[in-house]
CSV table of C-alpha atoms and ligand atoms in Angstrom, one decimal:
chain,number,residue,atom,x,y,z
A,62,MET,CA,0.3,0.2,-0.2
A,63,THR,CA,1.2,3.3,-0.9
A,64,SER,CA,2.3,5.3,2.5
A,65,GLU,CA,-0.1,8.7,2.8
A,66,ASN,CA,3.2,10.5,3.5
A,67,VAL,CA,6.0,10.8,1.0
A,68,VAL,CA,8.6,11.6,3.4
A,69,THR,CA,9.3,11.3,6.9
A,70,VAL,CA,11.9,13.1,9.2
A,71,ASP,CA,12.6,12.2,12.6
A,72,ASP,CA,14.7,13.8,15.3
A,73,PHE,CA,16.9,15.3,12.5
A,74,SER,CA,19.5,17.9,13.5
A,75,VAL,CA,22.3,19.7,11.7
A,76,VAL,CA,25.4,21.4,13.6
A,77,TYR,CA,27.8,23.8,11.5
A,78,ASP,CA,31.0,22.5,13.3
A,79,VAL,CA,32.3,26.3,13.5
A,80,ASP,CA,33.4,27.8,16.6
A,81,PRO,CA,31.2,28.4,18.3
A,82,PRO,CA,29.2,25.4,16.8
A,83,VAL,CA,25.9,26.7,14.8
A,84,ARG,CA,23.0,24.6,16.3
A,85,ALA,CA,21.1,25.2,12.8
A,86,VAL,CA,18.5,22.3,13.2
A,87,GLN,CA,17.2,20.7,16.4
A,88,HIS,CA,15.5,17.5,16.6
A,89,VAL,CA,12.8,18.3,13.9
A,90,SER,CA,10.3,15.5,13.6
A,91,LEU,CA,8.0,16.2,10.2
A,92,SER,CA,6.0,14.5,7.7
A,93,ILE,CA,5.3,15.4,4.3
A,94,ARG,CA,1.8,14.0,3.0
A,95,ARG,CA,1.4,12.8,-1.0
A,96,GLY,CA,0.1,15.7,-3.0
A,97,GLU,CA,0.2,18.6,-0.3
A,98,ILE,CA,1.6,22.1,-0.6
A,99,LEU,CA,3.6,22.1,2.9
A,100,GLY,CA,5.0,25.6,3.5
A,101,LEU,CA,7.9,26.1,5.7
A,102,ALA,CA,8.1,29.8,7.1
A,103,GLY,CA,10.6,31.2,9.5
A,104,GLU,CA,12.7,34.4,9.6
A,105,SER,CA,16.3,34.4,8.1
A,106,GLY,CA,18.7,32.4,9.4
A,107,CYS,CA,16.4,29.8,11.5
A,108,GLY,CA,17.7,26.7,9.3
A,109,LYS,CA,14.9,26.3,6.9
A,110,THR,CA,17.6,25.6,4.0
A,111,THR,CA,19.8,23.8,6.3
A,112,LEU,CA,16.9,21.4,6.8
A,113,ALA,CA,16.0,21.1,2.9
A,114,TYR,CA,19.5,20.5,2.2
A,115,GLY,CA,19.8,18.4,5.1
A,116,VAL,CA,17.3,15.7,4.3
A,117,GLN,CA,18.2,15.5,0.9
A,118,ARG,CA,22.1,15.0,1.8
A,119,LEU,CA,22.9,18.3,0.2
A,120,LEU,CA,24.9,19.9,2.9
A,121,LYS,CA,29.0,19.8,2.9
A,122,PRO,CA,31.1,20.9,5.8
A,123,PRO,CA,31.4,22.1,8.3
A,124,ALA,CA,27.7,21.1,8.4
A,125,VAL,CA,27.3,17.4,10.4
A,126,ILE,CA,24.1,15.7,10.6
A,127,SER,CA,24.3,15.3,14.2
A,128,SER,CA,21.1,13.3,14.8
A,129,GLY,CA,17.9,11.6,12.8
A,130,THR,CA,16.7,9.8,10.1
A,131,ALA,CA,15.1,10.6,6.8
A,132,THR,CA,12.6,8.1,5.0
A,133,PHE,CA,11.5,8.6,1.5
A,134,HIS,CA,7.8,6.4,1.0
A,135,ASP,CA,8.4,5.4,-2.5
A,136,ALA,CA,5.1,5.5,-4.5
A,137,ASP,CA,7.0,3.8,-7.8
A,138,SER,CA,8.6,1.1,-5.7
A,139,GLY,CA,6.1,0.9,-2.3
A,140,ARG,CA,9.3,0.6,-0.6
A,141,ASP,CA,10.4,2.7,2.2
A,142,VAL,CA,13.9,4.2,1.4
A,143,ASP,CA,16.3,5.5,4.0
A,144,LEU,CA,18.0,8.5,2.8
A,145,PHE,CA,20.7,8.4,4.9
A,146,ASP,CA,21.5,4.9,4.0
A,147,LEU,CA,21.9,5.6,-0.2
A,148,ASP,CA,25.6,5.9,-1.4
A,149,ALA,CA,26.4,9.1,-3.7
A,150,ALA,CA,25.5,7.3,-6.6
A,151,GLN,CA,22.2,6.0,-5.3
A,152,MET,CA,21.5,9.6,-4.1
A,153,ARG,CA,22.4,11.4,-7.5
A,154,ALA,CA,19.8,9.1,-9.5
A,155,PHE,CA,17.6,9.6,-6.5
A,156,ARG,CA,17.5,13.6,-6.3
A,157,TRP,CA,16.0,14.6,-9.7
A,158,ASP,CA,13.7,11.5,-10.0
A,159,LYS,CA,12.1,11.1,-7.1
A,160,VAL,CA,12.6,14.4,-5.1
A,161,SER,CA,13.6,17.6,-7.0
A,162,MET,CA,14.8,21.2,-5.9
A,163,VAL,CA,14.4,24.5,-7.0
A,164,PHE,CA,17.5,26.4,-5.0
A,165,GLN,CA,17.4,29.5,-3.6
A,166,GLY,CA,18.5,32.0,-6.4
A,167,ALA,CA,18.0,29.3,-8.9
A,168,MET,CA,16.9,31.7,-11.5
A,169,ASN,CA,20.1,32.9,-11.9
A,170,ALA,CA,21.9,29.7,-12.0
A,171,LEU,CA,21.0,29.0,-15.5
A,172,ASN,CA,23.9,28.3,-17.8
A,173,PRO,CA,24.3,31.7,-19.8
A,174,VAL,CA,26.0,30.4,-22.9
A,175,VAL,CA,23.6,27.4,-23.7
A,176,ASN,CA,20.4,27.7,-24.9
A,177,ILE,CA,17.2,26.6,-22.4
A,178,GLY,CA,15.9,24.2,-24.7
A,179,LYS,CA,19.6,22.4,-24.4
A,180,GLN,CA,19.7,22.8,-20.7
A,181,LEU,CA,16.6,20.5,-20.2
A,182,ASP,CA,17.5,18.2,-22.3
A,183,ASP,CA,20.5,17.5,-20.4
A,184,VAL,CA,18.6,16.2,-17.8
A,185,PHE,CA,16.6,13.9,-19.9
A,186,LEU,CA,20.0,12.6,-21.6
A,187,THR,CA,21.9,11.6,-18.0
A,188,HIS,CA,18.6,10.3,-16.3
A,189,ARG,CA,16.5,9.0,-19.0
A,190,PRO,CA,19.2,7.4,-21.5
A,191,GLY,CA,16.4,5.4,-23.3
A,192,LEU,CA,14.9,8.1,-25.1
A,193,SER,CA,15.4,9.3,-28.7
A,194,ALA,CA,16.7,12.7,-29.5
A,195,SER,CA,13.4,13.5,-31.0
A,196,GLU,CA,11.6,12.0,-28.1
A,197,ARG,CA,13.8,14.3,-25.4
A,198,ARG,CA,12.9,17.1,-28.0
A,199,GLU,CA,9.3,16.6,-27.6
A,200,GLU,CA,9.6,16.1,-23.7
A,201,CYS,CA,11.5,19.4,-23.5
A,202,ALA,CA,8.6,21.2,-25.2
A,203,GLN,CA,6.2,19.7,-23.5
A,204,LEU,CA,7.5,21.0,-20.3
A,205,LEU,CA,7.9,24.6,-21.3
A,206,ASP,CA,4.5,24.5,-22.4
A,207,LEU,CA,3.5,23.2,-19.0
A,208,VAL,CA,5.2,25.8,-17.1
A,209,GLY,CA,3.7,28.7,-19.2
A,210,VAL,CA,6.7,29.3,-21.2
A,211,GLY,CA,5.7,27.8,-24.5
A,212,ARG,CA,8.1,25.6,-26.8
A,213,ASP,CA,9.0,28.5,-29.0
A,214,ARG,CA,11.3,29.6,-26.2
A,215,LEU,CA,13.6,26.5,-26.8
A,216,ARG,CA,16.2,27.8,-28.2
A,217,SER,CA,15.8,31.5,-26.4
A,218,TYR,CA,19.3,31.6,-24.1
A,219,PRO,CA,18.8,32.9,-20.2
A,220,HIS,CA,19.1,36.5,-21.2
A,221,GLU,CA,16.5,36.5,-23.5
A,222,LEU,CA,13.9,36.0,-20.8
A,223,SER,CA,12.5,37.6,-17.9
A,224,GLY,CA,13.0,36.7,-14.6
A,225,GLY,CA,9.5,35.2,-14.1
A,226,MET,CA,10.5,33.0,-17.3
A,227,ARG,CA,13.7,31.9,-15.9
A,228,GLN,CA,12.2,31.0,-12.9
A,229,ARG,CA,9.7,28.9,-14.8
A,230,VAL,CA,12.0,27.2,-16.6
A,231,MET,CA,13.7,26.2,-13.1
A,232,ILE,CA,10.5,24.7,-12.5
A,233,ALA,CA,10.0,22.7,-15.5
A,234,MET,CA,13.6,21.4,-15.1
A,235,ALA,CA,12.6,20.2,-11.4
A,236,LEU,CA,9.4,18.8,-12.9
A,237,SER,CA,10.7,17.2,-15.9
A,238,LEU,CA,11.2,13.5,-14.4
A,239,LYS,CA,7.6,13.6,-12.2
A,240,PRO,CA,9.3,13.5,-8.8
A,241,GLN,CA,7.2,12.9,-5.9
A,242,LEU,CA,8.4,15.9,-4.2
A,243,MET,CA,9.5,19.4,-5.5
A,244,ILE,CA,11.1,21.5,-2.7
A,245,MET,CA,11.1,25.1,-3.3
A,246,ASP,CA,13.3,27.3,-1.4
A,247,GLU,CA,12.3,31.1,-1.7
A,248,PRO,CA,11.6,30.5,-5.6
A,249,THR,CA,9.7,34.0,-6.3
A,250,THR,CA,11.3,36.1,-3.6
A,251,ALA,CA,13.2,38.2,-6.4
A,252,LEU,CA,9.7,38.3,-8.7
A,253,ASP,CA,7.2,41.2,-8.8
A,254,VAL,CA,3.7,40.5,-6.6
A,255,LEU,CA,2.2,39.6,-9.8
A,256,VAL,CA,4.3,37.5,-11.4
A,257,GLN,CA,4.8,35.6,-8.2
A,258,ARG,CA,1.1,35.0,-7.9
A,259,GLU,CA,0.9,33.7,-11.3
A,260,ILE,CA,3.6,31.4,-10.8
A,261,LEU,CA,2.3,30.2,-7.6
A,262,GLN,CA,-1.0,29.4,-9.0
A,263,GLN,CA,0.3,27.2,-11.7
A,264,ILE,CA,2.5,25.3,-9.3
A,265,SER,CA,-0.7,24.6,-7.2
A,266,ASP,CA,-2.1,23.6,-10.6
A,267,LEU,CA,0.1,21.5,-11.8
A,268,ARG,CA,0.3,20.2,-8.3
A,269,THR,CA,-3.2,19.2,-8.9
A,270,GLN,CA,-2.7,17.6,-12.2
A,271,PHE,CA,0.2,15.4,-11.3
A,272,GLY,CA,-0.1,14.7,-7.4
A,273,PHE,CA,3.4,15.8,-6.2
A,274,SER,CA,4.2,17.3,-2.8
A,275,VAL,CA,5.6,20.4,-2.8
A,276,VAL,CA,7.5,22.2,0.3
A,277,PHE,CA,7.7,25.6,-0.7
A,278,ILE,CA,10.1,27.8,1.9
A,279,THR,CA,9.9,31.4,2.6
A,280,HIS,CA,10.3,34.2,5.3
A,281,ASP,CA,6.9,35.2,3.7
A,282,LEU,CA,3.8,34.0,6.3
A,283,PRO,CA,1.1,35.9,4.2
A,284,LEU,CA,2.0,34.2,1.1
A,285,LEU,CA,2.4,30.5,2.4
A,286,LEU,CA,-1.4,31.2,4.2
A,287,GLU,CA,-2.7,31.7,0.4
A,288,ILE,CA,-1.1,28.8,-1.0
A,289,SER,CA,-0.1,26.2,1.7
A,290,ASP,CA,-1.9,22.7,2.6
A,291,ARG,CA,-0.4,23.1,5.8
A,292,ILE,CA,2.3,25.1,7.3
A,293,ALA,CA,5.7,24.8,9.6
A,294,VAL,CA,6.7,27.7,11.1
A,295,MET,CA,10.6,27.1,12.1
A,296,ARG,CA,12.2,29.4,15.0
A,297,ALA,CA,16.3,28.8,16.0
A,298,GLY,CA,16.7,25.9,14.5
A,299,ARG,CA,13.3,24.0,15.8
A,300,ILE,CA,9.9,23.7,14.1
A,301,VAL,CA,7.6,25.2,16.7
A,302,GLU,CA,4.3,25.1,15.0
A,303,LEU,CA,2.9,23.0,12.6
A,304,ASP,CA,-1.0,22.7,11.6
A,305,THR,CA,-3.5,23.7,8.4
A,306,ALA,CA,-2.8,26.8,7.0
A,307,GLU,CA,-6.7,27.7,8.1
A,308,ASN,CA,-5.7,26.8,11.6
A,309,ILE,CA,-2.3,29.0,11.4
A,310,TYR,CA,-4.0,32.0,10.4
A,311,ARG,CA,-7.1,31.6,12.8
A,312,ARG,CA,-6.0,30.0,16.0
A,313,PRO,CA,-2.1,30.4,15.6
A,314,ARG,CA,-1.2,28.8,19.1
A,315,HIS,CA,2.6,29.9,19.4
A,316,GLU,CA,3.6,33.3,20.1
A,317,TYR,CA,6.3,33.1,17.6
A,318,THR,CA,4.0,32.4,14.9
A,319,ARG,CA,1.6,35.3,16.1
A,320,THR,CA,4.5,37.9,15.6
A,321,LEU,CA,5.5,36.3,12.5
A,322,LEU,CA,1.7,36.8,11.5
A,323,SER,CA,1.5,40.6,13.0
A,324,SER,CA,4.8,41.7,11.3
A,325,PHE,CA,2.9,41.5,7.8
A,326,PRO,CA,0.0,43.9,6.9
A,327,SER,CA,-3.2,41.5,6.5
A,328,LEU,CA,-3.6,40.6,3.0
A,329,THR,CA,-6.8,38.7,3.1
A,330,GLY,CA,-8.1,39.2,6.7
A,331,ASP,CA,-10.5,41.6,8.2
A,332,ARG,CA,-9.6,45.4,7.7
A,333,GLY,CA,-12.0,46.7,10.3
A,334,ASP,CA,-9.4,47.6,12.7
A,335,PHE,CA,-7.4,49.8,10.3
A,336,VAL,CA,-10.4,51.1,8.9
A,337,ARG,CA,-11.6,52.3,12.7
A,338,GLY,CA,-8.1,53.3,13.6
A,339,ARG,CA,-8.3,55.9,10.3
A,340,GLY,CA,-12.0,57.2,11.5
A,341,GLU,CA,-11.2,57.7,15.1
A,342,GLY,CA,-8.0,59.6,14.0
A,343,ALA,CA,-10.0,61.8,11.7
A,344,ALA,CA,-13.2,62.7,14.0
B,220,ATP,N1,28.2,27.0,6.2
B,220,ATP,C1,27.8,27.2,7.2
B,220,ATP,N2,28.7,27.7,8.3
B,220,ATP,C2,28.3,27.9,9.3
B,220,ATP,N3,26.9,28.5,9.7
B,220,ATP,C3,26.1,28.4,8.3
B,220,ATP,C4,26.6,27.5,7.3
B,220,ATP,N4,25.7,27.8,6.5
B,220,ATP,C5,24.6,28.1,7.4
B,220,ATP,N5,24.9,28.6,8.5
B,220,ATP,C6,23.8,29.4,9.9
B,220,ATP,O1,22.9,27.9,10.3
B,220,ATP,C7,22.1,29.2,10.5
B,220,ATP,C8,20.8,28.7,9.6
B,220,ATP,O2,21.0,29.0,8.0
B,220,ATP,P1,19.9,28.6,7.1
B,220,ATP,O3,20.9,29.3,5.8
B,220,ATP,O4,19.6,27.4,7.0
B,220,ATP,O5,18.6,29.5,7.3
B,220,ATP,P2,17.4,29.8,6.5
B,220,ATP,O6,16.2,29.5,7.4
B,220,ATP,O7,17.1,29.4,5.1
B,220,ATP,O8,17.7,31.7,6.4
B,220,ATP,P3,17.3,32.2,5.1
B,220,ATP,O9,15.6,32.7,5.1
B,220,ATP,O10,17.9,33.6,5.4
B,220,ATP,O11,17.6,31.8,3.7
B,220,ATP,C9,22.4,30.6,10.3
B,220,ATP,O12,22.3,31.1,11.6
B,220,ATP,C10,23.6,29.9,9.3
B,220,ATP,O13,24.4,31.4,9.8
B,221,MG,MG1,17.4,30.1,3.2
């Protein structure tokens, strides 16, 4: 039977072994459900990226995983995979295929001298060696259509695309092998609000279409409230609250969540207080 979770993380800790040591992630336990958008919120430096990298074994020294396990529940094979037990080659194969990642600042990571069709093609060339050149070309074209860039941009170079389009190309790349989980680290923070909203809507639609899970990392809690099914709030290396977006918004239990919520102007909530406040001032 397929597990209802795609990844389970248990008692996971990461220390940066510097002087003094930085306990970046401390005893985090968390399940990512199949098909959900899980938001990971928290201020800069609280450990969001370290957690996401750590689970995928992407951390380098001085980072040390000091405790915990991470299990991937593979819907393809029905097996549980211990992520900390895979060797380097298995982990590399696993990464794009089963879990993909859009890195913080990724839209500037495209190779400037290679057209985007070729960059997409390379993923298939490496991971799907059985495909012919024309099959790969069609896969790449379909991907660009899917993310709203359009197949007519296959031969475009990164500098010929807007920031939003480049970000869509990165999303296309992350989706290319139909992973079961896509982790997105601050994917849209460099984009203007309108483009950001369009891209988020598209991710949400694709998720519904293909059924993959998304971990969406940002310090922008109101944004997460709009797109997430559940939200984990992180502070100083720990998850201090994890609940449905609805409950986080209406009934935040942790003081820190309330602080995060109140530090942003409300986008969706009751504007009564503000209007009343103005009225009193004018009287
Ligand atoms: N290579 C490193 N060496 C030492 N400390 C590090 C290293 N990388 C990160 N840290 C520290 O680990 C903590 C967590 O950092 P991390 O990048 O995971 O936070 P974040 O929540 O992703 O922040 P942001 O929102 O700014 O991206 C921070 O205190 C950071 O300074
Ligand atoms: Mg980060």
